[in-house]
């Protein structure tokens, strides 16, 4: 069949100029524009997943070392995060360490790293992680809150002592002791009525750390004497230690001696009594802050430099 010139693409016809050539023009323009746009995009941008941000060097360095089978190398990789920006170090610990790492020594390094953050966004992320998630993971984040300043971390600890999980309550008590703020006095005293002895032990370890020793003695010591009289065994030893750290006296587990002392009477010497230093640091003779390990930590983690 012969096609007349009138019917060929782009030619006039009885119905006017045929549309074929006009139809492909927008498509061609779009193709050319796309090619130009792609030519202007560098290869690294694709490697960045189109987010426009190059991977932080700290992430690459961490990944290279943390994939090791050697726990010591993984611990070193976590420790090296101390030099990373605060938010970067918290995000790495969140996404790549806590919830995945099983070794306690490596996790201890992670807690130490996030305990050092100062930037508000990083602190807020630690607080958020401490308030939700699996209990084992939350314990680590709550432990980190013990060394973070500000109302956010402190309020999170005050809320956590009311948590349904006893290990969370115990670790929060530990953190409140580290903060030393007096608004923790009543919440810590309330934990003496907790049904779990590990939580009670954590509260007993924390109470002598609070800042106003005179106020703690006035308000807490009478209840501690009642508690001493009502309990026995290891928790009774913890209670006697707490009283010694608060008052500076070592009267043992004899409730009547402590009651006489609080009434201003001479209780006589306690068993092998020697002057006891104040309890700010929890290191008075006979006191063992590691006893609160039943609440989710075995002894105090290594604390950041310069922080008690």
mmCIF file of C-alpha atoms in Angstrom, residues 52-227:
data_model
loop_
_atom_site.group_PDB
_atom_site.id
_atom_site.type_symbol
_atom_site.label_atom_id
_atom_site.label_comp_id
_atom_site.label_asym_id
_atom_site.label_seq_id
_atom_site.Cartn_x
_atom_site.Cartn_y
_atom_site.Cartn_z
ATOM 1 C CA UNK A 52 22.918 13.616 51.087
ATOM 2 C CA UNK A 53 25.145 12.808 54.063
ATOM 3 C CA UNK A 54 28.397 10.925 53.907
ATOM 4 C CA UNK A 55 28.844 8.144 56.433
ATOM 5 C CA UNK A 56 30.542 9.396 59.589
ATOM 6 C CA UNK A 57 34.133 8.126 59.796
ATOM 7 C CA UNK A 58 33.415 6.895 63.323
ATOM 8 C CA UNK A 59 30.780 4.520 61.954
ATOM 9 C CA UNK A 60 33.101 3.023 59.355
ATOM 10 C CA UNK A 61 35.927 2.620 61.874
ATOM 11 C CA UNK A 62 33.570 1.011 64.375
ATOM 12 C CA UNK A 63 32.097 -1.415 61.855
ATOM 13 C CA UNK A 64 35.534 -2.523 60.690
ATOM 14 C CA UNK A 65 36.576 -3.543 64.195
ATOM 15 C CA UNK A 66 33.319 -4.530 65.868
ATOM 16 C CA UNK A 67 32.660 -7.377 63.440
ATOM 17 C CA UNK A 68 35.602 -9.224 64.998
ATOM 18 C CA UNK A 69 35.086 -12.548 66.749
ATOM 19 C CA UNK A 70 37.472 -11.342 69.468
ATOM 20 C CA UNK A 71 35.570 -9.758 72.372
ATOM 21 C CA UNK A 72 38.617 -7.678 73.276
ATOM 22 C CA UNK A 73 38.632 -6.063 69.831
ATOM 23 C CA UNK A 74 34.906 -5.404 70.045
ATOM 24 C CA UNK A 75 35.405 -3.768 73.441
ATOM 25 C CA UNK A 76 38.165 -1.598 71.965
ATOM 26 C CA UNK A 77 35.865 -0.613 69.095
ATOM 27 C CA UNK A 78 33.236 0.533 71.594
ATOM 28 C CA UNK A 79 35.790 2.423 73.691
ATOM 29 C CA UNK A 80 36.994 4.271 70.580
ATOM 30 C CA UNK A 81 33.510 5.787 70.279
ATOM 31 C CA UNK A 82 34.425 8.172 73.089
ATOM 32 C CA UNK A 83 35.946 10.447 70.438
ATOM 33 C CA UNK A 84 32.854 10.412 68.200
ATOM 34 C CA UNK A 85 30.161 13.114 68.300
ATOM 35 C CA UNK A 86 27.720 12.459 71.125
ATOM 36 C CA UNK A 87 24.707 11.653 68.986
ATOM 37 C CA UNK A 88 26.758 9.385 66.739
ATOM 38 C CA UNK A 89 28.094 7.355 69.648
ATOM 39 C CA UNK A 90 24.630 6.894 71.166
ATOM 40 C CA UNK A 91 23.122 5.860 67.823
ATOM 41 C CA UNK A 92 25.893 3.331 67.208
ATOM 42 C CA UNK A 93 25.523 1.822 70.675
ATOM 43 C CA UNK A 94 21.753 1.718 70.187
ATOM 44 C CA UNK A 95 21.736 0.116 66.741
ATOM 45 C CA UNK A 96 24.817 -2.070 66.836
ATOM 46 C CA UNK A 97 25.688 -2.960 70.446
ATOM 47 C CA UNK A 98 22.889 -3.024 73.015
ATOM 48 C CA UNK A 99 20.437 -5.767 72.143
ATOM 49 C CA UNK A 100 23.007 -7.593 70.023
ATOM 50 C CA UNK A 101 26.208 -7.935 72.031
ATOM 51 C CA UNK A 102 26.191 -10.715 74.641
ATOM 52 C CA UNK A 103 29.493 -10.148 76.456
ATOM 53 C CA UNK A 104 29.152 -8.248 79.749
ATOM 54 C CA UNK A 105 32.583 -6.632 79.441
ATOM 55 C CA UNK A 106 31.752 -5.211 76.018
ATOM 56 C CA UNK A 107 28.387 -3.954 77.253
ATOM 57 C CA UNK A 108 30.112 -2.314 80.222
ATOM 58 C CA UNK A 109 32.203 -0.297 77.760
ATOM 59 C CA UNK A 110 29.029 0.729 75.941
ATOM 60 C CA UNK A 111 27.455 1.984 79.172
ATOM 61 C CA UNK A 112 30.610 3.942 79.935
ATOM 62 C CA UNK A 113 30.585 5.564 76.499
ATOM 63 C CA UNK A 114 26.971 6.735 76.625
ATOM 64 C CA UNK A 115 27.467 7.873 80.229
ATOM 65 C CA UNK A 116 29.750 10.610 78.904
ATOM 66 C CA UNK A 117 27.398 12.400 76.512
ATOM 67 C CA UNK A 118 26.558 16.054 77.045
ATOM 68 C CA UNK A 119 24.699 17.179 73.921
ATOM 69 C CA UNK A 120 20.952 17.566 74.589
ATOM 70 C CA UNK A 121 19.865 15.443 71.612
ATOM 71 C CA UNK A 122 22.131 12.601 72.689
ATOM 72 C CA UNK A 123 20.988 12.786 76.308
ATOM 73 C CA UNK A 124 17.359 12.787 75.158
ATOM 74 C CA UNK A 125 17.977 9.638 73.116
ATOM 75 C CA UNK A 126 19.493 7.862 76.132
ATOM 76 C CA UNK A 127 16.451 8.837 78.202
ATOM 77 C CA UNK A 128 14.107 7.574 75.498
ATOM 78 C CA UNK A 129 15.872 4.215 75.269
ATOM 79 C CA UNK A 130 15.778 3.877 79.060
ATOM 80 C CA UNK A 131 12.004 4.199 79.158
ATOM 81 C CA UNK A 132 10.921 1.507 76.705
ATOM 82 C CA UNK A 133 12.072 -1.739 75.186
ATOM 83 C CA UNK A 134 13.317 -5.041 76.554
ATOM 84 C CA UNK A 135 14.210 -5.117 80.227
ATOM 85 C CA UNK A 136 17.776 -6.304 79.658
ATOM 86 C CA UNK A 137 18.386 -3.423 77.263
ATOM 87 C CA UNK A 138 16.696 -0.838 79.462
ATOM 88 C CA UNK A 139 18.876 -1.825 82.408
ATOM 89 C CA UNK A 140 21.965 -0.699 80.497
ATOM 90 C CA UNK A 141 20.445 2.615 79.442
ATOM 91 C CA UNK A 142 19.189 3.277 82.978
ATOM 92 C CA UNK A 143 22.638 2.542 84.334
ATOM 93 C CA UNK A 144 24.011 5.179 81.967
ATOM 94 C CA UNK A 145 21.492 7.724 83.306
ATOM 95 C CA UNK A 146 23.266 7.564 86.665
ATOM 96 C CA UNK A 147 26.027 9.794 85.302
ATOM 97 C CA UNK A 148 23.997 12.113 83.074
ATOM 98 C CA UNK A 149 23.122 15.578 84.320
ATOM 99 C CA UNK A 150 19.851 17.391 83.852
ATOM 100 C CA UNK A 151 16.200 17.020 84.683
ATOM 101 C CA UNK A 152 15.525 14.540 81.886
ATOM 102 C CA UNK A 153 17.761 11.753 83.190
ATOM 103 C CA UNK A 154 16.811 12.453 86.800
ATOM 104 C CA UNK A 155 13.076 12.440 86.128
ATOM 105 C CA UNK A 156 13.465 9.197 84.182
ATOM 106 C CA UNK A 157 15.106 7.576 87.215
ATOM 107 C CA UNK A 158 12.393 8.850 89.550
ATOM 108 C CA UNK A 159 9.805 7.284 87.256
ATOM 109 C CA UNK A 160 11.745 4.030 86.909
ATOM 110 C CA UNK A 161 11.718 3.270 90.652
ATOM 111 C CA UNK A 162 7.983 2.667 90.167
ATOM 112 C CA UNK A 163 8.470 0.336 87.190
ATOM 113 C CA UNK A 164 6.726 -3.047 87.259
ATOM 114 C CA UNK A 165 10.035 -4.838 86.674
ATOM 115 C CA UNK A 166 12.063 -5.226 89.917
ATOM 116 C CA UNK A 167 15.432 -5.136 88.167
ATOM 117 C CA UNK A 168 14.492 -1.779 86.663
ATOM 118 C CA UNK A 169 13.469 -0.455 90.085
ATOM 119 C CA UNK A 170 16.745 -1.585 91.595
ATOM 120 C CA UNK A 171 18.910 -0.077 88.874
ATOM 121 C CA UNK A 172 16.960 3.177 89.088
ATOM 122 C CA UNK A 173 17.602 3.280 92.839
ATOM 123 C CA UNK A 174 21.296 2.886 92.129
ATOM 124 C CA UNK A 175 21.138 5.821 89.701
ATOM 125 C CA UNK A 176 19.330 8.057 92.172
ATOM 126 C CA UNK A 177 22.065 7.370 94.684
ATOM 127 C CA UNK A 178 24.612 8.491 92.124
ATOM 128 C CA UNK A 179 22.653 11.699 91.496
ATOM 129 C CA UNK A 180 22.525 12.437 95.255
ATOM 130 C CA UNK A 181 19.491 14.732 94.901
ATOM 131 C CA UNK A 182 17.304 14.946 97.976
ATOM 132 C CA UNK A 183 14.049 14.556 96.053
ATOM 133 C CA UNK A 184 14.973 10.869 95.827
ATOM 134 C CA UNK A 185 14.719 10.403 99.602
ATOM 135 C CA UNK A 186 11.034 9.494 99.774
ATOM 136 C CA UNK A 187 11.071 7.250 96.667
ATOM 137 C CA UNK A 188 14.074 5.370 98.040
ATOM 138 C CA UNK A 189 12.455 4.951 101.453
ATOM 139 C CA UNK A 190 9.359 3.585 99.719
ATOM 140 C CA UNK A 191 11.504 0.868 98.163
ATOM 141 C CA UNK A 192 12.198 -0.560 101.625
ATOM 142 C CA UNK A 193 8.654 -1.935 101.423
ATOM 143 C CA UNK A 194 9.370 -3.594 98.070
ATOM 144 C CA UNK A 195 8.727 -7.334 97.993
ATOM 145 C CA UNK A 196 12.042 -8.017 96.259
ATOM 146 C CA UNK A 197 15.094 -7.991 98.519
ATOM 147 C CA UNK A 198 17.353 -6.954 95.647
ATOM 148 C CA UNK A 199 15.389 -3.730 95.292
ATOM 149 C CA UNK A 200 15.578 -3.155 99.045
ATOM 150 C CA UNK A 201 19.344 -3.689 98.923
ATOM 151 C CA UNK A 202 19.709 -1.152 96.108
ATOM 152 C CA UNK A 203 17.735 1.431 98.103
ATOM 153 C CA UNK A 204 19.854 0.791 101.202
ATOM 154 C CA UNK A 205 23.003 1.316 99.165
ATOM 155 C CA UNK A 206 21.663 4.545 97.646
ATOM 156 C CA UNK A 207 20.278 6.306 100.730
ATOM 157 C CA UNK A 208 23.643 7.153 102.349
ATOM 158 C CA UNK A 209 24.783 8.779 99.103
ATOM 159 C CA UNK A 210 22.171 11.545 99.225
ATOM 160 C CA UNK A 211 23.607 15.013 99.679
ATOM 161 C CA UNK A 212 22.069 16.268 102.938
ATOM 162 C CA UNK A 213 23.347 13.763 105.484
ATOM 163 C CA UNK A 214 21.625 15.461 108.432
ATOM 164 C CA UNK A 215 18.247 15.397 106.691
ATOM 165 C CA UNK A 216 18.728 11.783 105.660
ATOM 166 C CA UNK A 217 19.515 10.864 109.282
ATOM 167 C CA UNK A 218 16.509 12.783 110.589
ATOM 168 C CA UNK A 219 14.003 11.325 108.159
ATOM 169 C CA UNK A 220 15.420 7.974 107.103
ATOM 170 C CA UNK A 221 17.241 6.616 110.141
ATOM 171 C CA UNK A 222 14.097 5.917 112.227
ATOM 172 C CA UNK A 223 12.568 3.872 109.400
ATOM 173 C CA UNK A 224 15.873 2.093 108.866
ATOM 174 C CA UNK A 225 15.929 1.061 112.525
ATOM 175 C CA UNK A 226 12.400 -0.344 112.173
ATOM 176 C CA UNK A 227 13.480 -2.134 109.033
#
